[in-house]
mmCIF file of C-alpha atoms in Angstrom:
data_model
loop_
_atom_site.group_PDB
_atom_site.id
_atom_site.type_symbol
_atom_site.label_atom_id
_atom_site.label_comp_id
_atom_site.label_asym_id
_atom_site.label_seq_id
_atom_site.Cartn_x
_atom_site.Cartn_y
_atom_site.Cartn_z
ATOM 1 C CA UNK A 4 -133.813 -26.747 -52.060
ATOM 2 C CA UNK A 5 -137.303 -27.853 -53.087
ATOM 3 C CA UNK A 6 -137.348 -30.541 -50.397
ATOM 4 C CA UNK A 7 -136.038 -28.128 -47.749
ATOM 5 C CA UNK A 8 -138.672 -25.544 -48.634
ATOM 6 C CA UNK A 9 -141.420 -28.176 -48.571
ATOM 7 C CA UNK A 10 -140.266 -29.337 -45.158
ATOM 8 C CA UNK A 11 -140.144 -25.784 -43.844
ATOM 9 C CA UNK A 12 -143.698 -25.155 -45.068
ATOM 10 C CA UNK A 13 -144.935 -28.456 -43.610
ATOM 11 C CA UNK A 14 -143.446 -27.651 -40.185
ATOM 12 C CA UNK A 15 -145.415 -24.411 -39.795
ATOM 13 C CA UNK A 16 -148.071 -24.419 -37.064
ATOM 14 C CA UNK A 17 -150.971 -25.631 -39.192
ATOM 15 C CA UNK A 18 -152.231 -28.876 -40.673
ATOM 16 C CA UNK A 19 -150.218 -29.861 -43.749
ATOM 17 C CA UNK A 20 -151.735 -28.205 -46.811
ATOM 18 C CA UNK A 21 -154.075 -26.012 -44.772
ATOM 19 C CA UNK A 22 -152.921 -22.816 -46.488
ATOM 20 C CA UNK A 23 -153.762 -24.326 -49.865
ATOM 21 C CA UNK A 24 -152.430 -22.488 -52.891
ATOM 22 C CA UNK A 25 -150.418 -20.124 -50.676
ATOM 23 C CA UNK A 26 -148.186 -23.070 -49.820
ATOM 24 C CA UNK A 27 -147.372 -23.885 -53.440
ATOM 25 C CA UNK A 28 -146.914 -20.148 -54.070
ATOM 26 C CA UNK A 29 -144.417 -19.844 -51.213
ATOM 27 C CA UNK A 30 -142.545 -22.866 -52.578
ATOM 28 C CA UNK A 31 -142.503 -21.358 -56.077
ATOM 29 C CA UNK A 32 -141.188 -17.965 -54.943
ATOM 30 C CA UNK A 33 -138.504 -19.670 -52.861
ATOM 31 C CA UNK A 34 -137.409 -21.720 -55.868
ATOM 32 C CA UNK A 35 -137.443 -18.656 -58.148
ATOM 33 C CA UNK A 36 -135.172 -16.775 -55.740
ATOM 34 C CA UNK A 37 -133.219 -19.927 -54.797
ATOM 35 C CA UNK A 38 -133.593 -19.344 -51.078
ATOM 36 C CA UNK A 39 -135.554 -20.611 -48.089
ATOM 37 C CA UNK A 40 -136.177 -16.992 -47.051
ATOM 38 C CA UNK A 41 -137.428 -15.123 -50.125
ATOM 39 C CA UNK A 42 -138.001 -11.363 -50.088
ATOM 40 C CA UNK A 43 -140.067 -9.131 -52.388
ATOM 41 C CA UNK A 44 -138.274 -5.924 -53.335
ATOM 42 C CA UNK A 45 -139.429 -2.826 -55.218
ATOM 43 C CA UNK A 46 -142.395 -4.472 -56.990
ATOM 44 C CA UNK A 47 -143.172 -2.842 -60.320
ATOM 45 C CA UNK A 48 -146.091 -3.098 -62.728
ATOM 46 C CA UNK A 49 -145.314 -2.543 -66.388
ATOM 47 C CA UNK A 50 -148.244 -1.551 -68.599
ATOM 48 C CA UNK A 51 -147.338 -2.007 -72.263
ATOM 49 C CA UNK A 52 -149.478 -0.002 -74.708
ATOM 50 C CA UNK A 53 -149.739 -0.485 -78.455
ATOM 51 C CA UNK A 54 -152.169 0.002 -81.314
ATOM 52 C CA UNK A 55 -153.352 -2.612 -83.795
ATOM 53 C CA UNK A 56 -154.039 -2.240 -87.507
ATOM 54 C CA UNK A 57 -156.715 -4.934 -87.283
ATOM 55 C CA UNK A 58 -159.068 -2.383 -85.652
ATOM 56 C CA UNK A 59 -159.720 -1.129 -89.217
ATOM 57 C CA UNK A 60 -161.746 -4.330 -89.713
ATOM 58 C CA UNK A 61 -164.240 -3.468 -86.948
ATOM 59 C CA UNK A 62 -163.159 -6.138 -84.427
ATOM 60 C CA UNK A 63 -163.591 -3.807 -81.424
ATOM 61 C CA UNK A 64 -166.542 -1.686 -80.331
ATOM 62 C CA UNK A 65 -164.088 1.064 -79.336
ATOM 63 C CA UNK A 66 -162.121 3.280 -81.749
ATOM 64 C CA UNK A 67 -158.347 3.012 -81.897
ATOM 65 C CA UNK A 68 -158.004 6.489 -80.363
ATOM 66 C CA UNK A 69 -158.983 5.021 -76.979
ATOM 67 C CA UNK A 70 -155.500 3.462 -76.598
ATOM 68 C CA UNK A 71 -153.818 6.890 -76.561
ATOM 69 C CA UNK A 72 -156.606 8.362 -74.442
ATOM 70 C CA UNK A 73 -156.096 5.632 -71.841
ATOM 71 C CA UNK A 74 -152.332 6.201 -71.831
ATOM 72 C CA UNK A 75 -153.063 9.852 -70.962
ATOM 73 C CA UNK A 76 -155.397 8.575 -68.223
ATOM 74 C CA UNK A 77 -152.613 6.370 -66.815
ATOM 75 C CA UNK A 78 -150.208 9.310 -66.809
ATOM 76 C CA UNK A 79 -152.769 11.500 -65.032
ATOM 77 C CA UNK A 80 -153.338 8.843 -62.355
ATOM 78 C CA UNK A 81 -156.983 8.218 -63.220
ATOM 79 C CA UNK A 82 -157.146 4.537 -64.219
ATOM 80 C CA UNK A 83 -157.879 1.441 -62.152
ATOM 81 C CA UNK A 84 -154.241 0.367 -62.357
ATOM 82 C CA UNK A 85 -153.171 3.698 -60.833
ATOM 83 C CA UNK A 86 -155.538 3.150 -57.912
ATOM 84 C CA UNK A 87 -154.343 -0.408 -57.229
ATOM 85 C CA UNK A 88 -150.652 0.445 -57.690
ATOM 86 C CA UNK A 89 -150.969 3.267 -55.174
ATOM 87 C CA UNK A 90 -152.984 1.067 -52.772
ATOM 88 C CA UNK A 91 -150.348 -1.680 -52.734
ATOM 89 C CA UNK A 92 -147.209 0.457 -52.995
ATOM 90 C CA UNK A 93 -146.262 -0.905 -56.407
ATOM 91 C CA UNK A 94 -144.309 1.311 -58.802
ATOM 92 C CA UNK A 95 -146.062 1.894 -62.141
ATOM 93 C CA UNK A 96 -144.396 2.349 -65.499
ATOM 94 C CA UNK A 97 -146.348 2.859 -68.725
ATOM 95 C CA UNK A 98 -144.493 1.667 -71.816
ATOM 96 C CA UNK A 99 -145.361 3.148 -75.213
ATOM 97 C CA UNK A 100 -144.621 0.072 -77.305
ATOM 98 C CA UNK A 101 -146.357 1.364 -80.423
ATOM 99 C CA UNK A 102 -149.293 3.671 -79.792
ATOM 100 C CA UNK A 103 -150.605 5.599 -82.804
ATOM 101 C CA UNK A 104 -149.945 8.940 -81.094
ATOM 102 C CA UNK A 105 -147.069 10.947 -79.686
ATOM 103 C CA UNK A 106 -146.716 11.763 -75.989
ATOM 104 C CA UNK A 107 -144.813 14.404 -74.093
ATOM 105 C CA UNK A 108 -142.156 13.205 -71.682
ATOM 106 C CA UNK A 109 -143.610 12.101 -68.338
ATOM 107 C CA UNK A 110 -142.052 10.467 -65.238
ATOM 108 C CA UNK A 111 -144.330 7.408 -65.568
ATOM 109 C CA UNK A 112 -143.811 6.970 -69.322
ATOM 110 C CA UNK A 113 -141.164 4.933 -71.108
ATOM 111 C CA UNK A 114 -140.899 5.727 -74.793
ATOM 112 C CA UNK A 115 -140.124 2.426 -76.516
ATOM 113 C CA UNK A 116 -142.259 3.042 -79.599
ATOM 114 C CA UNK A 117 -141.523 0.681 -82.478
ATOM 115 C CA UNK A 118 -144.019 2.279 -84.891
ATOM 116 C CA UNK A 119 -147.388 4.050 -84.862
ATOM 117 C CA UNK A 120 -149.305 0.794 -84.436
ATOM 118 C CA UNK A 121 -149.039 -2.519 -86.245
ATOM 119 C CA UNK A 122 -150.175 -3.190 -89.804
ATOM 120 C CA UNK A 123 -153.575 -4.744 -90.484
ATOM 121 C CA UNK A 124 -152.863 -8.483 -90.447
ATOM 122 C CA UNK A 125 -155.852 -9.091 -92.703
ATOM 123 C CA UNK A 126 -153.580 -8.055 -95.562
ATOM 124 C CA UNK A 127 -149.977 -8.372 -94.342
ATOM 125 C CA UNK A 128 -147.991 -9.386 -91.299
ATOM 126 C CA UNK A 129 -148.673 -7.156 -88.280
ATOM 127 C CA UNK A 130 -144.971 -6.352 -88.079
ATOM 128 C CA UNK A 131 -141.742 -7.186 -89.842
ATOM 129 C CA UNK A 132 -139.352 -9.733 -88.350
ATOM 130 C CA UNK A 133 -136.982 -6.832 -87.613
ATOM 131 C CA UNK A 134 -139.689 -4.916 -85.738
ATOM 132 C CA UNK A 135 -140.637 -8.050 -83.807
ATOM 133 C CA UNK A 136 -137.059 -8.670 -82.724
ATOM 134 C CA UNK A 137 -136.660 -4.988 -81.855
ATOM 135 C CA UNK A 138 -139.772 -5.134 -79.650
ATOM 136 C CA UNK A 139 -138.554 -8.260 -77.844
ATOM 137 C CA UNK A 140 -135.140 -6.671 -77.294
ATOM 138 C CA UNK A 141 -136.650 -3.429 -75.965
ATOM 139 C CA UNK A 142 -138.843 -5.399 -73.586
ATOM 140 C CA UNK A 143 -135.813 -7.237 -72.249
ATOM 141 C CA UNK A 144 -133.962 -3.947 -71.768
ATOM 142 C CA UNK A 145 -136.893 -2.487 -69.800
ATOM 143 C CA UNK A 146 -136.891 -5.485 -67.458
ATOM 144 C CA UNK A 147 -133.122 -5.266 -67.045
ATOM 145 C CA UNK A 148 -133.355 -1.611 -66.039
ATOM 146 C CA UNK A 149 -136.039 -2.469 -63.451
ATOM 147 C CA UNK A 150 -133.864 -5.273 -62.079
ATOM 148 C CA UNK A 151 -130.899 -2.883 -61.894
ATOM 149 C CA UNK A 152 -133.054 -0.600 -59.725
ATOM 150 C CA UNK A 153 -133.718 -3.426 -57.267
ATOM 151 C CA UNK A 154 -136.969 -4.949 -58.519
ATOM 152 C CA UNK A 155 -137.426 -8.705 -58.102
ATOM 153 C CA UNK A 156 -141.161 -8.895 -58.878
ATOM 154 C CA UNK A 157 -142.627 -7.594 -62.111
ATOM 155 C CA UNK A 158 -146.372 -7.465 -62.790
ATOM 156 C CA UNK A 159 -147.418 -7.322 -66.427
ATOM 157 C CA UNK A 160 -150.375 -5.472 -67.916
ATOM 158 C CA UNK A 161 -151.316 -3.943 -71.260
ATOM 159 C CA UNK A 162 -153.521 -1.507 -73.124
ATOM 160 C CA UNK A 163 -154.331 -1.744 -76.813
ATOM 161 C CA UNK A 164 -157.643 -1.572 -78.646
ATOM 162 C CA UNK A 165 -157.825 -4.697 -80.832
ATOM 163 C CA UNK A 166 -155.323 -6.740 -78.841
ATOM 164 C CA UNK A 167 -157.731 -9.560 -77.974
ATOM 165 C CA UNK A 168 -157.764 -10.312 -81.712
ATOM 166 C CA UNK A 169 -153.988 -10.714 -81.715
ATOM 167 C CA UNK A 170 -154.066 -12.798 -78.539
ATOM 168 C CA UNK A 171 -156.820 -15.069 -79.909
ATOM 169 C CA UNK A 172 -154.854 -15.871 -83.049
ATOM 170 C CA UNK A 173 -151.619 -16.463 -81.116
ATOM 171 C CA UNK A 174 -153.539 -18.735 -78.749
ATOM 172 C CA UNK A 175 -154.965 -20.779 -81.625
ATOM 173 C CA UNK A 176 -151.626 -20.912 -83.417
ATOM 174 C CA UNK A 177 -149.628 -22.186 -80.440
ATOM 175 C CA UNK A 178 -152.205 -24.350 -78.655
ATOM 176 C CA UNK A 179 -154.187 -25.788 -81.579
ATOM 177 C CA UNK A 180 -157.381 -25.004 -79.654
ATOM 178 C CA UNK A 181 -160.143 -24.323 -82.237
ATOM 179 C CA UNK A 182 -160.132 -20.673 -83.288
ATOM 180 C CA UNK A 183 -163.765 -20.065 -82.315
ATOM 181 C CA UNK A 184 -162.937 -21.176 -78.760
ATOM 182 C CA UNK A 185 -160.127 -18.589 -78.622
ATOM 183 C CA UNK A 186 -162.218 -15.585 -79.684
ATOM 184 C CA UNK A 187 -164.237 -13.615 -77.150
ATOM 185 C CA UNK A 188 -166.096 -10.338 -76.858
ATOM 186 C CA UNK A 189 -163.067 -8.243 -75.908
ATOM 187 C CA UNK A 190 -164.224 -4.866 -74.648
ATOM 188 C CA UNK A 191 -167.894 -5.797 -75.054
ATOM 189 C CA UNK A 192 -168.897 -6.879 -78.567
ATOM 190 C CA UNK A 193 -172.523 -7.797 -79.112
ATOM 191 C CA UNK A 194 -173.464 -11.028 -80.924
ATOM 192 C CA UNK A 195 -173.208 -9.467 -84.382
ATOM 193 C CA UNK A 196 -169.838 -7.936 -83.510
ATOM 194 C CA UNK A 197 -168.571 -11.260 -82.231
ATOM 195 C CA UNK A 198 -169.626 -13.000 -85.462
ATOM 196 C CA UNK A 199 -167.822 -10.334 -87.491
ATOM 197 C CA UNK A 200 -164.689 -10.710 -85.359
ATOM 198 C CA UNK A 201 -164.729 -14.491 -85.823
ATOM 199 C CA UNK A 202 -165.116 -14.124 -89.599
ATOM 200 C CA UNK A 203 -162.347 -11.500 -89.865
ATOM 201 C CA UNK A 204 -159.869 -13.519 -87.807
ATOM 202 C CA UNK A 205 -160.685 -16.752 -89.630
ATOM 203 C CA UNK A 206 -160.020 -15.106 -93.000
ATOM 204 C CA UNK A 207 -156.775 -13.555 -91.737
ATOM 205 C CA UNK A 208 -155.620 -16.931 -90.416
ATOM 206 C CA UNK A 209 -156.330 -18.721 -93.707
ATOM 207 C CA UNK A 210 -154.633 -15.950 -95.700
ATOM 208 C CA UNK A 211 -151.380 -16.271 -93.776
ATOM 209 C CA UNK A 212 -151.399 -20.071 -93.477
ATOM 210 C CA UNK A 213 -151.642 -20.336 -97.265
ATOM 211 C CA UNK A 214 -148.423 -18.359 -97.561
ATOM 212 C CA UNK A 215 -146.655 -19.785 -94.491
ATOM 213 C CA UNK A 216 -148.172 -23.119 -93.395
ATOM 214 C CA UNK A 217 -145.475 -23.610 -90.715
ATOM 215 C CA UNK A 218 -146.413 -20.486 -88.733
ATOM 216 C CA UNK A 219 -147.449 -22.539 -85.698
ATOM 217 C CA UNK A 220 -143.976 -24.073 -85.355
ATOM 218 C CA UNK A 221 -142.092 -20.766 -85.567
ATOM 219 C CA UNK A 222 -142.873 -18.547 -82.539
ATOM 220 C CA UNK A 223 -141.133 -15.493 -83.947
ATOM 221 C CA UNK A 224 -142.937 -15.774 -87.284
ATOM 222 C CA UNK A 225 -146.300 -16.288 -85.579
ATOM 223 C CA UNK A 226 -145.713 -13.323 -83.265
ATOM 224 C CA UNK A 227 -144.655 -11.066 -86.144
ATOM 225 C CA UNK A 228 -147.674 -12.110 -88.220
ATOM 226 C CA UNK A 229 -150.454 -11.698 -85.642
ATOM 227 C CA UNK A 230 -148.939 -10.038 -82.578
ATOM 228 C CA UNK A 231 -148.953 -6.519 -81.258
ATOM 229 C CA UNK A 232 -145.935 -4.444 -80.315
ATOM 230 C CA UNK A 233 -147.094 -4.548 -76.681
ATOM 231 C CA UNK A 234 -147.384 -8.367 -76.766
ATOM 232 C CA UNK A 235 -143.944 -8.757 -78.364
ATOM 233 C CA UNK A 236 -142.404 -6.333 -75.868
ATOM 234 C CA UNK A 237 -144.049 -8.152 -72.944
ATOM 235 C CA UNK A 238 -142.648 -11.412 -74.318
ATOM 236 C CA UNK A 239 -139.111 -10.055 -74.243
ATOM 237 C CA UNK A 240 -139.634 -8.484 -70.827
ATOM 238 C CA UNK A 241 -140.879 -11.799 -69.404
ATOM 239 C CA UNK A 242 -137.958 -13.752 -70.839
ATOM 240 C CA UNK A 243 -135.518 -11.290 -69.269
ATOM 241 C CA UNK A 244 -137.384 -11.423 -65.952
ATOM 242 C CA UNK A 245 -137.036 -15.209 -65.843
ATOM 243 C CA UNK A 246 -133.361 -14.932 -66.724
ATOM 244 C CA UNK A 247 -132.921 -12.558 -63.755
ATOM 245 C CA UNK A 248 -134.862 -14.897 -61.417
ATOM 246 C CA UNK A 249 -137.615 -12.352 -60.878
ATOM 247 C CA UNK A 250 -141.219 -13.283 -60.112
ATOM 248 C CA UNK A 251 -143.444 -12.746 -63.164
ATOM 249 C CA UNK A 252 -146.935 -11.790 -61.977
ATOM 250 C CA UNK A 253 -149.068 -12.071 -65.080
ATOM 251 C CA UNK A 254 -152.452 -10.501 -65.678
ATOM 252 C CA UNK A 255 -155.246 -11.636 -67.999
ATOM 253 C CA UNK A 256 -155.829 -12.889 -71.535
ATOM 254 C CA UNK A 257 -153.349 -10.663 -73.382
ATOM 255 C CA UNK A 258 -150.544 -11.026 -70.834
ATOM 256 C CA UNK A 259 -151.082 -14.797 -70.802
ATOM 257 C CA UNK A 260 -150.779 -14.834 -74.594
ATOM 258 C CA UNK A 261 -147.369 -13.190 -74.148
ATOM 259 C CA UNK A 262 -146.461 -15.935 -71.645
ATOM 260 C CA UNK A 263 -147.561 -18.510 -74.224
ATOM 261 C CA UNK A 264 -145.248 -17.036 -76.866
ATOM 262 C CA UNK A 265 -142.399 -16.685 -74.355
ATOM 263 C CA UNK A 266 -142.818 -20.321 -73.320
ATOM 264 C CA UNK A 267 -142.523 -21.369 -76.966
ATOM 265 C CA UNK A 268 -139.205 -19.530 -77.133
ATOM 266 C CA UNK A 269 -138.011 -20.654 -73.674
ATOM 267 C CA UNK A 270 -140.170 -23.282 -71.890
ATOM 268 C CA UNK A 271 -138.533 -22.667 -68.493
ATOM 269 C CA UNK A 272 -140.159 -19.226 -68.314
ATOM 270 C CA UNK A 273 -143.299 -20.893 -66.924
ATOM 271 C CA UNK A 274 -141.481 -21.756 -63.690
ATOM 272 C CA UNK A 275 -141.224 -18.015 -62.950
ATOM 273 C CA UNK A 276 -144.857 -17.152 -63.741
ATOM 274 C CA UNK A 277 -147.491 -16.568 -61.078
ATOM 275 C CA UNK A 278 -150.869 -16.444 -62.827
ATOM 276 C CA UNK A 279 -152.929 -13.824 -61.034
ATOM 277 C CA UNK A 280 -156.447 -14.601 -62.169
ATOM 278 C CA UNK A 281 -158.758 -16.184 -64.713
ATOM 279 C CA UNK A 282 -160.464 -13.405 -66.624
ATOM 280 C CA UNK A 283 -163.943 -13.294 -68.126
ATOM 281 C CA UNK A 284 -162.508 -13.091 -71.650
ATOM 282 C CA UNK A 285 -163.571 -16.201 -73.530
ATOM 283 C CA UNK A 286 -160.545 -18.401 -74.090
ATOM 284 C CA UNK A 287 -158.514 -17.369 -71.056
ATOM 285 C CA UNK A 288 -159.402 -20.424 -68.968
ATOM 286 C CA UNK A 289 -158.598 -22.724 -71.878
ATOM 287 C CA UNK A 290 -155.221 -21.021 -72.342
ATOM 288 C CA UNK A 291 -154.476 -21.307 -68.608
ATOM 289 C CA UNK A 292 -155.431 -24.996 -68.698
ATOM 290 C CA UNK A 293 -153.161 -25.520 -71.702
ATOM 291 C CA UNK A 294 -150.287 -23.967 -69.736
ATOM 292 C CA UNK A 295 -151.259 -26.099 -66.680
ATOM 293 C CA UNK A 296 -151.546 -22.835 -64.744
ATOM 294 C CA UNK A 297 -153.535 -22.440 -61.533
ATOM 295 C CA UNK A 298 -154.693 -18.817 -61.260
ATOM 296 C CA UNK A 299 -154.940 -17.311 -57.784
ATOM 297 C CA UNK A 300 -158.216 -15.451 -58.341
ATOM 298 C CA UNK A 301 -161.390 -15.627 -60.388
ATOM 299 C CA UNK A 302 -163.214 -12.289 -60.122
ATOM 300 C CA UNK A 303 -164.879 -11.981 -63.559
ATOM 301 C CA UNK A 304 -162.337 -9.298 -64.499
ATOM 302 C CA UNK A 305 -161.813 -8.232 -68.120
ATOM 303 C CA UNK A 306 -160.086 -4.879 -67.867
ATOM 304 C CA UNK A 307 -156.422 -5.570 -68.496
ATOM 305 C CA UNK A 308 -153.933 -2.863 -67.467
ATOM 306 C CA UNK A 309 -152.381 -5.304 -64.962
ATOM 307 C CA UNK A 310 -155.355 -4.829 -62.620
ATOM 308 C CA UNK A 311 -155.805 -8.545 -61.912
ATOM 309 C CA UNK A 312 -152.082 -8.907 -61.272
ATOM 310 C CA UNK A 313 -152.100 -6.205 -58.603
ATOM 311 C CA UNK A 314 -155.252 -7.567 -56.979
ATOM 312 C CA UNK A 315 -153.365 -10.859 -56.573
ATOM 313 C CA UNK A 316 -150.124 -9.212 -55.418
ATOM 314 C CA UNK A 317 -151.115 -9.223 -51.690
ATOM 315 C CA UNK A 318 -151.447 -13.015 -51.909
ATOM 316 C CA UNK A 319 -147.816 -13.247 -53.021
ATOM 317 C CA UNK A 320 -146.871 -10.984 -50.104
ATOM 318 C CA UNK A 321 -148.815 -13.256 -47.731
ATOM 319 C CA UNK A 322 -147.173 -16.395 -49.094
ATOM 320 C CA UNK A 323 -143.693 -14.963 -48.510
ATOM 321 C CA UNK A 324 -144.700 -13.589 -45.095
ATOM 322 C CA UNK A 325 -145.995 -16.892 -43.702
ATOM 323 C CA UNK A 326 -142.904 -18.700 -44.968
ATOM 324 C CA UNK A 327 -140.601 -16.222 -43.223
ATOM 325 C CA UNK A 328 -142.546 -15.267 -40.105
ATOM 326 C CA UNK A 329 -144.906 -18.062 -39.100
ATOM 327 C CA UNK A 330 -143.737 -20.208 -36.196
ATOM 328 C CA UNK A 331 -142.862 -23.861 -36.610
ATOM 329 C CA UNK A 332 -144.278 -26.542 -34.332
ATOM 330 C CA UNK A 333 -140.879 -26.804 -32.642
ATOM 331 C CA UNK A 334 -140.322 -23.058 -32.118
ATOM 332 C CA UNK A 335 -143.853 -22.504 -30.817
ATOM 333 C CA UNK A 336 -143.938 -25.591 -28.615
ATOM 334 C CA UNK A 337 -147.073 -26.847 -30.391
ATOM 335 C CA UNK A 338 -147.664 -30.576 -30.654
ATOM 336 C CA UNK A 339 -147.672 -31.992 -34.152
ATOM 337 C CA UNK A 340 -150.161 -34.447 -35.595
ATOM 338 C CA UNK A 341 -149.357 -37.884 -34.208
ATOM 339 C CA UNK A 342 -147.179 -39.877 -36.528
ATOM 340 C CA UNK A 343 -146.331 -36.784 -38.580
ATOM 341 C CA UNK A 344 -143.345 -37.112 -40.838
ATOM 342 C CA UNK A 345 -141.674 -34.430 -42.922
ATOM 343 C CA UNK A 346 -139.417 -36.720 -44.879
#
């Protein structure tokens, strides 16, 4: 199939390779769906929200209450992700993975709450192994319900004050990139705040490695120790999406950290991932490079919510459209490059 798709792309009325990354994207989507004529159906963006105990240590300039406030904003249609989802005709679902607040029932909201936020991993694991497994399982179930409703492309976003701290530690743990290179300013720390964040995360890392030196070789243990409920739930949702041969359109630093964990559990998941963009969060480019990922966009984004994923979504649509609708040299009666071969 790969050779047939490559030939089909090469025979379009253009110089070979002239559509650049769109060509490799078309090939990837065709391979994901196992067809020479892929289709995108009922695209959905899942925004997983969860709170983090580590915020007690002052690692974010925003209070924890902002997570719940932003969930209300999503439900009222006022956030950037609402605007982009509406613009591109993508269904939006907000998943309460573990926000430290209770919400009334709402058509956009999925209640999958594991607990009212994670524990402070300065002192103990962020979650128990049971909670971690529960979050992964719930994430998989959410994907499966989307698939059952006809979705074959899932975009992944998140909301959670403090979650860049979790993502930074997971990145260090599973890539061995120096911790200071994994830690960025998150939602806008100043220099003093960044130094504090680095010190807090370094102490937390040493504390847990003393008790469990093999954390980096056990994805579930690492995720339970430093993860967030939204990251664990995204991990399970991504694994289930790959199993269902759905396109995984992944957002920024936090969503990529979930891909990293998922790839440690099931390496083949990377074949299903389309990396939307390289964010401005320090460490994201290094994590993308580690995963050998080529992001579609670089717009200096650092918002999360799945915003980068939906900004890249039209490129996926274009890749599928040219593969299905663009004429070939033969069908259009256009002369090919002399000596051209598609073998």
